[in-house]
Amino acid sequence: IIAAAIAGLYVTKRITRPVEQMKEGALQFAKGNLKARLAVPYTRELSQLAVTMNQMAQNLDEKIEAFKNRSMELEAVHASMQEGVIAIDQDEKIITINDAAAKVFDLSAPQLKNRYILEVARNIEFQKFIEKALATHKPFDDNIVITRDNDLILNIHSTALYDSLKNRMGTLIIFYDITRMKKLETMHKDFASNVSHELKTPLTTIKGFVETLQGMSPSNSVKDRENFLKIIEQNVNRMIDLINDLLSLSRLERKEGTNIQFENQDMETLILAAVNTCHTIIDKKNITINLDCPKDLMVMLDPILMEQAIANLLDNAVKYSGKAGQVDITVSKKDEAIEIVIKDQGRGINREHQSRIFNRFYRVDRARSRQQGGTGLGLAIVKHIIQYHNGKIEVKSQRYKGSSFIISIPV
Ligand SMILES: Nc1ncnc2c1ncn2[C@@H]1O[C@H](COP(=O)(O)OP(=O)(O)OP(=O)(O)O)[C@@H](O)[C@H]1O
Ligand SMILES: [Mg+2]
């Protein structure tokens, strides 16, 4: 009996120990440690069970890893998207939101998760869009304006979201920032209407005087005729100037970003050439030009364009100076740039106009500069030429005290 009892105990131990051990291992699996492995016992049935369970754990582990990788990939795509992406549920709560979308609401993505979209997006147009999106199964899109310091224009799309059982679970909203595009569109429209207007004004004058001349009787004085012809000539010249400036601008725009071929150019020669192109108006207004430029200062640039830029600035300096005024042109070599300053003592420019005078057709005093024959394209051309040289231009000016235009070109 004792022998049988000992044998019995031995057999029980042989069975229960491995079962205990397997239970331990299974517990590890249950805790999520799928890298753990069960010890394989000697008994055939138990060893098969252990091998199968290990296999199962390994398969599960691989699947979970693959799933994790995929979700990380998706997360990365989601986060790096330029477009804003928001998924909301039927209760209008945010399920996911990416950084681009969160930025529109001036918050970070984690701050926004699980919050009600309407509480975050305090914008009537946006709220109406969401209500419409949740009420329909069809995708649709719209442009909305988010009003704030710098208004944002968003092109926004919505698509219905369904779960795996095809139940409606919310809506996916994707939006693109089209502010810049819209701005460019407006700029182009304004430009076209400005050009038409600027061309129409002299044409109307020309037409009027041609008709007057045609209707004149032989008794009218020759002097009148000459006067009218002079006005016609002035207006034709104005149109030619305008068209030349427009051509310059479009040529420059096409040039930007292309292969630049600069030449080594002596600065003093270049500036004297620019002064020479303006000599008529300089003499007419009796303006003194003082040039301070180092001898033999060679700079790599496009000489024709740079001469045009300096001539435009000089033309302004003289045009907006009083009679017998003074204009100083100073060229100096800084650390990594050449600086050219054109300084006048003329009427100056109020601060509120200073950032806008480089825009096409912008003139501080429209009526007066039209009288003086300006098109309002001069500084726009200068800006493009300086940009083409990777340089910078700024203006310092005080009303009635004069203006300085400062160009700096990297060397
Ligand atoms: N040196 C200056 N002093 C005062 N105002 C200036 C000066 N330079 C430019 N401005 C102002 O900036 C505006 C834009 O200058 P811009 O050279 O682009 O046009 P414009 O001189 O009117 O015409 P144009 O195209 O014939 O040069 C001018 O109309 C003028 O009001
Ligand atoms: Mg000008």
XYZ file of C-alpha atoms and ligand atoms in Angstrom:
443
model
C 0.000 0.000 0.000
C 2.754 2.349 0.998
C 4.559 1.607 -2.249
C 1.357 2.227 -4.193
C 0.784 5.481 -2.324
C 4.339 6.677 -3.078
C 3.921 5.693 -6.723
C 0.577 7.535 -6.820
C 2.113 10.659 -5.307
C 4.935 10.516 -7.816
C 2.509 10.279 -10.776
C 0.325 13.109 -9.428
C 3.373 15.316 -9.006
C 4.552 14.481 -12.510
C 1.195 15.661 -13.852
C 0.331 18.579 -11.583
C 3.734 20.285 -11.678
C 3.765 20.864 -15.440
C 0.080 21.855 -15.327
C 0.939 24.394 -12.608
C 3.796 25.666 -14.728
C 1.544 25.932 -17.792
C -1.017 27.806 -15.758
C 1.692 30.300 -14.761
C 2.674 30.772 -18.405
C -0.931 31.139 -19.580
C -1.360 33.816 -16.929
C 1.571 35.716 -18.499
C -0.170 35.536 -21.899
C -3.358 36.809 -20.329
C -1.428 39.767 -18.904
C -0.377 40.623 -22.449
C 3.165 39.320 -22.242
C 3.007 37.455 -25.522
C 6.787 37.131 -25.675
C 6.665 34.675 -22.707
C 6.867 30.956 -23.583
C 5.503 27.902 -21.738
C 7.970 25.228 -20.609
C 7.296 22.123 -22.647
C 6.649 19.135 -20.301
C 7.717 15.561 -21.004
C 4.266 14.053 -21.279
C 3.077 13.855 -24.838
C -0.435 15.343 -24.437
C 0.727 18.172 -22.262
C 3.723 18.945 -24.459
C 1.451 19.242 -27.519
C -0.820 21.623 -25.665
C 2.161 23.756 -24.586
C 3.606 23.903 -28.128
C 0.205 24.892 -29.560
C -0.261 27.585 -26.940
C 3.241 28.965 -27.603
C 2.496 29.002 -31.318
C -0.754 30.847 -30.677
C 1.010 33.441 -28.530
C 3.636 33.981 -31.207
C 0.998 34.457 -33.956
C -0.942 36.846 -31.818
C 2.220 38.776 -30.956
C 3.142 39.136 -34.638
C -0.349 40.313 -35.543
C -0.393 42.877 -32.760
C 3.067 44.178 -33.818
C 1.905 44.514 -37.432
C -1.225 46.316 -36.290
C 0.809 48.670 -34.092
C 3.163 49.489 -36.981
C 0.265 50.190 -39.283
C -1.418 52.431 -36.815
C 1.880 54.274 -36.241
C 2.265 54.741 -39.999
C -1.252 56.126 -40.190
C -0.561 58.383 -37.238
C 2.568 59.733 -38.952
C 0.725 60.381 -42.217
C -2.106 62.010 -40.313
C 0.253 64.233 -38.318
C 2.380 65.303 -41.255
C -0.563 66.189 -43.484
C -0.805 69.837 -44.528
C -4.551 69.407 -44.669
C -6.565 69.603 -41.494
C -8.309 66.326 -40.630
C -11.026 65.940 -38.002
C -13.194 62.880 -37.363
C -16.283 63.563 -35.254
C -18.901 61.194 -33.927
C -22.683 61.549 -34.176
C -22.719 63.500 -30.880
C -20.376 66.060 -32.495
C -17.486 64.985 -30.299
C -13.960 64.940 -31.768
C -12.689 61.364 -32.256
C -9.361 62.345 -33.835
C -7.842 65.573 -34.993
C -4.433 66.273 -36.521
C -2.052 69.132 -35.751
C -2.889 71.053 -38.919
C -6.569 71.131 -37.936
C -5.877 71.933 -34.286
C -3.741 74.918 -35.341
C -6.756 76.563 -36.931
C -8.345 76.644 -33.463
C -5.086 77.816 -31.847
C -4.872 74.665 -29.720
C -2.886 71.427 -29.827
C -4.346 68.142 -31.053
C -4.264 66.313 -27.675
C -6.125 69.227 -26.027
C -8.959 68.815 -28.477
C -9.619 65.089 -28.413
C -13.055 64.148 -27.012
C -14.214 67.754 -26.888
C -17.352 68.917 -28.612
C -16.452 70.409 -31.984
C -18.979 73.222 -31.635
C -17.425 74.268 -28.356
C -14.028 74.545 -30.072
C -15.001 75.977 -33.445
C -16.839 79.123 -32.484
C -17.613 80.063 -36.025
C -21.155 80.153 -37.376
C -20.218 79.035 -40.902
C -18.161 76.121 -39.569
C -20.939 75.073 -37.199
C -23.542 75.136 -39.975
C -21.236 73.037 -42.132
C -20.867 70.389 -39.409
C -24.606 70.207 -38.822
C -25.169 69.722 -42.531
C -22.365 67.140 -42.755
C -23.818 65.033 -39.943
C -27.312 65.170 -41.421
C -26.358 63.806 -44.827
C -24.774 60.655 -46.225
C -23.410 62.434 -49.262
C -19.979 64.058 -49.390
C -19.976 67.805 -49.953
C -17.696 70.812 -49.775
C -17.738 74.543 -49.248
C -15.429 77.541 -48.702
C -15.636 79.180 -45.316
C -13.879 82.134 -43.738
C -12.478 81.879 -40.230
C -12.350 85.430 -38.928
C -9.400 86.369 -36.752
C -6.321 88.650 -36.871
C -5.440 87.369 -40.321
C -8.588 85.897 -41.837
C -8.297 82.283 -42.970
C -10.154 80.961 -45.989
C -10.680 77.205 -45.844
C -11.890 74.841 -48.513
C -13.652 72.188 -46.459
C -14.862 68.689 -47.434
C -16.950 66.227 -45.491
C -17.472 62.487 -45.912
C -19.774 60.272 -43.829
C -18.022 57.724 -41.559
C -19.354 54.177 -41.001
C -18.249 51.444 -38.608
C -17.557 47.826 -39.623
C -21.277 47.018 -39.356
C -22.064 49.860 -41.739
C -23.682 51.939 -39.012
C -23.199 55.686 -39.346
C -20.652 56.712 -36.716
C -19.890 60.303 -37.595
C -18.243 62.367 -40.248
C -14.738 63.018 -41.531
C -13.802 66.605 -42.248
C -10.801 67.584 -44.339
C -9.851 71.167 -45.030
C -7.227 73.023 -47.032
C -6.014 76.538 -46.333
C -6.691 78.417 -49.561
C -6.067 81.904 -48.145
C -2.929 82.475 -50.216
C -4.546 81.206 -53.398
C -7.582 83.431 -52.894
C -5.328 86.398 -52.172
C -3.387 85.790 -55.389
C -6.659 85.478 -57.264
C -7.823 88.832 -55.893
C -4.440 90.380 -56.699
C -4.658 89.178 -60.288
C -8.197 90.501 -60.641
C -7.203 93.865 -59.140
C -4.169 93.978 -61.404
C -6.208 93.347 -64.532
C -8.750 95.992 -63.566
C -5.969 98.469 -62.687
C -4.236 97.907 -66.023
C -7.475 98.385 -67.925
C -8.236 101.540 -66.004
C -4.739 102.989 -66.451
C -4.850 102.309 -70.197
C -8.365 103.597 -70.612
C -7.700 107.006 -69.067
C -5.137 108.215 -71.656
C -7.075 106.531 -74.472
C -10.222 108.441 -73.566
C -8.248 111.694 -73.584
C -6.680 110.850 -76.948
C -10.069 109.983 -78.434
C -11.565 113.240 -77.165
C -8.849 115.406 -78.654
C -8.797 113.550 -81.971
C -12.541 114.198 -82.259
C -12.051 117.848 -81.343
C -9.345 118.193 -84.010
C -11.571 116.533 -86.583
C -14.405 118.900 -85.750
C -12.261 122.014 -85.950
C -12.925 124.505 -88.700
C -10.078 126.029 -90.713
C -10.634 129.285 -88.853
C -9.404 127.774 -85.572
C -5.914 128.862 -84.581
C -2.844 126.804 -85.375
C -1.800 127.261 -81.750
C -4.896 125.388 -80.524
C -4.192 122.592 -82.942
C -0.606 122.328 -81.707
C -1.761 122.298 -78.102
C -4.215 119.493 -78.729
C -1.599 117.497 -80.625
C 0.778 117.968 -77.698
C -1.799 116.577 -75.273
C -2.337 113.614 -77.592
C 1.414 113.036 -77.753
C 1.758 113.166 -73.952
C -0.991 110.600 -73.527
C 0.478 108.309 -76.176
C 3.816 108.511 -74.354
C 2.096 107.714 -71.099
C 0.617 104.588 -72.625
C 3.994 103.563 -74.030
C 5.611 104.055 -70.589
C 2.912 101.983 -68.955
C 3.218 99.170 -71.476
C 7.020 99.177 -71.179
C 6.757 98.964 -67.395
C 4.262 96.110 -67.651
C 6.572 94.276 -70.043
C 9.519 94.832 -67.671
C 7.523 93.379 -64.817
C 6.385 90.299 -66.686
C 9.911 89.714 -68.031
C 11.237 89.945 -64.478
C 8.623 87.560 -63.155
C 9.580 85.049 -65.796
C 13.273 85.493 -64.965
C 12.898 84.886 -61.238
C 14.007 81.404 -60.262
C 15.826 80.829 -63.565
C 19.552 80.412 -64.088
C 21.082 83.746 -63.263
C 24.034 85.001 -65.256
C 25.566 87.949 -63.453
C 28.526 90.038 -64.578
C 31.312 91.674 -62.658
C 30.436 95.361 -62.775
C 32.080 98.549 -61.562
C 29.561 100.271 -59.276
C 30.552 103.877 -59.971
C 30.164 103.408 -63.749
C 26.761 101.792 -63.229
C 25.459 104.587 -61.010
C 26.737 107.319 -63.330
C 24.877 105.624 -66.179
C 21.682 105.635 -64.079
C 22.182 109.347 -63.261
C 22.611 109.997 -66.956
C 19.262 108.407 -67.871
C 17.574 110.828 -65.452
C 19.476 113.938 -66.574
C 16.470 115.636 -68.219
C 14.400 115.771 -65.036
C 17.501 116.483 -62.899
C 18.375 119.516 -65.033
C 14.767 120.645 -65.264
C 14.388 120.734 -61.507
C 17.947 121.909 -60.928
C 18.713 119.104 -58.477
C 22.240 118.549 -57.149
C 23.341 114.912 -57.131
C 26.109 113.936 -54.691
C 27.669 110.559 -55.352
C 29.852 108.838 -52.780
C 31.082 105.505 -54.147
C 34.393 103.694 -53.543
C 36.664 103.529 -56.598
C 36.946 100.202 -58.445
C 34.230 98.519 -56.427
C 33.302 95.482 -58.508
C 30.007 93.651 -57.847
C 28.447 90.609 -59.527
C 25.049 91.669 -60.861
C 22.842 92.116 -63.883
C 24.027 95.597 -64.996
C 21.029 96.480 -67.171
C 18.481 95.590 -64.514
C 20.410 97.166 -61.636
C 20.831 100.378 -63.618
C 17.072 100.397 -64.208
C 16.390 99.922 -60.477
C 18.698 102.755 -59.464
C 17.334 105.004 -62.220
C 13.763 104.357 -60.979
C 14.723 105.273 -57.414
C 16.614 108.336 -58.575
C 13.693 109.381 -60.771
C 11.428 109.219 -57.702
C 13.946 111.058 -55.511
C 14.099 113.899 -58.041
C 10.395 113.820 -58.934
C 9.291 114.042 -55.288
C 11.891 116.708 -54.340
C 11.330 120.444 -54.447
C 13.113 122.600 -57.018
C 16.895 123.002 -56.454
C 16.869 120.116 -53.997
C 19.650 117.675 -53.236
C 19.900 113.910 -53.676
C 22.712 111.864 -52.096
C 23.714 108.479 -53.475
C 26.025 106.513 -51.184
C 27.533 103.133 -51.974
C 29.383 101.214 -49.278
C 30.722 97.729 -48.730
C 29.383 96.015 -45.602
C 30.426 92.599 -44.239
C 28.595 90.428 -46.725
C 26.674 92.966 -48.753
C 26.884 96.071 -50.854
C 24.644 98.864 -49.636
C 23.284 101.551 -51.911
C 21.391 104.443 -50.309
C 19.428 106.993 -52.310
C 18.444 109.868 -50.071
C 16.338 112.876 -50.923
C 15.055 115.874 -48.997
C 11.685 115.881 -50.682
C 8.138 115.549 -49.458
C 8.625 112.222 -47.661
C 6.141 109.373 -47.223
C 3.831 108.865 -44.251
C 4.345 105.660 -42.298
C 0.989 104.154 -43.299
C 1.980 104.258 -46.975
C 5.522 102.982 -46.579
C 4.790 99.267 -46.775
C 2.431 99.716 -49.713
C 4.425 101.868 -52.126
C 6.113 98.741 -53.516
C 2.731 97.356 -54.640
C 1.818 97.693 -58.295
C -0.047 100.904 -59.126
C 0.116 102.162 -55.555
C 0.571 105.930 -55.410
C 0.336 108.049 -52.315
C -1.306 110.902 -54.157
C -3.002 109.463 -57.208
C -4.093 112.702 -58.826
C -0.780 114.439 -58.404
C 1.456 111.583 -59.557
C -0.717 111.038 -62.615
C -0.141 114.693 -63.473
C 3.577 114.056 -63.140
C 3.319 111.116 -65.490
C 3.827 108.306 -62.957
C 2.355 104.855 -63.527
C 2.886 103.554 -59.994
C 4.879 100.599 -61.304
C 8.374 102.031 -60.729
C 8.905 100.683 -57.219
C 7.242 97.330 -58.019
C 9.870 96.887 -60.744
C 12.655 97.927 -58.337
C 11.462 95.373 -55.771
C 11.463 92.594 -58.358
C 14.958 93.512 -59.578
C 16.327 93.487 -56.019
C 14.605 90.153 -55.291
C 16.151 88.782 -58.468
C 19.554 89.669 -56.938
C 18.548 88.028 -53.617
C 18.802 91.437 -52.045
C 16.603 93.570 -49.813
C 15.139 97.038 -50.124
C 13.729 99.190 -47.369
C 12.491 102.718 -47.014
C 13.033 105.204 -44.214
C 11.058 108.346 -44.533
C 9.473 111.199 -42.667
C 6.775 113.444 -44.049
C 8.252 116.751 -45.338
C 11.767 115.702 -44.302
C 12.698 113.373 -47.149
C 13.139 109.674 -47.870
C 15.989 107.162 -48.025
C 15.727 103.989 -50.066
C 18.293 101.436 -48.925
C 19.241 98.534 -51.173
C 21.474 95.751 -49.956
C 22.795 93.062 -52.257
C 24.663 90.031 -50.935
C 28.203 89.564 -52.264
N 11.400 109.436 -52.974
C 10.081 109.527 -52.753
N 9.568 110.538 -52.024
C 8.244 110.623 -51.793
N 7.333 109.735 -52.253
C 7.783 108.703 -52.989
C 9.178 108.537 -53.281
N 9.313 107.428 -54.021
C 8.082 106.923 -54.181
N 7.155 107.680 -53.581
C 5.699 107.423 -53.518
O 5.482 106.077 -53.868
C 4.599 105.962 -54.972
C 5.002 104.790 -55.840
O 6.236 105.036 -56.483
P 6.498 104.404 -57.907
O 7.861 104.765 -58.331
O 6.151 102.961 -57.836
O 5.407 105.098 -58.817
P 5.388 106.529 -59.499
O 6.668 107.231 -59.233
O 4.129 107.187 -59.089
O 5.282 106.158 -61.021
P 6.390 105.488 -61.954
O 5.824 104.130 -62.230
O 6.407 106.337 -63.157
O 7.654 105.458 -61.197
C 4.693 107.303 -55.662
O 3.512 107.585 -56.374
C 4.909 108.260 -54.510
O 3.689 108.581 -53.926
Mg 8.531 106.191 -59.722
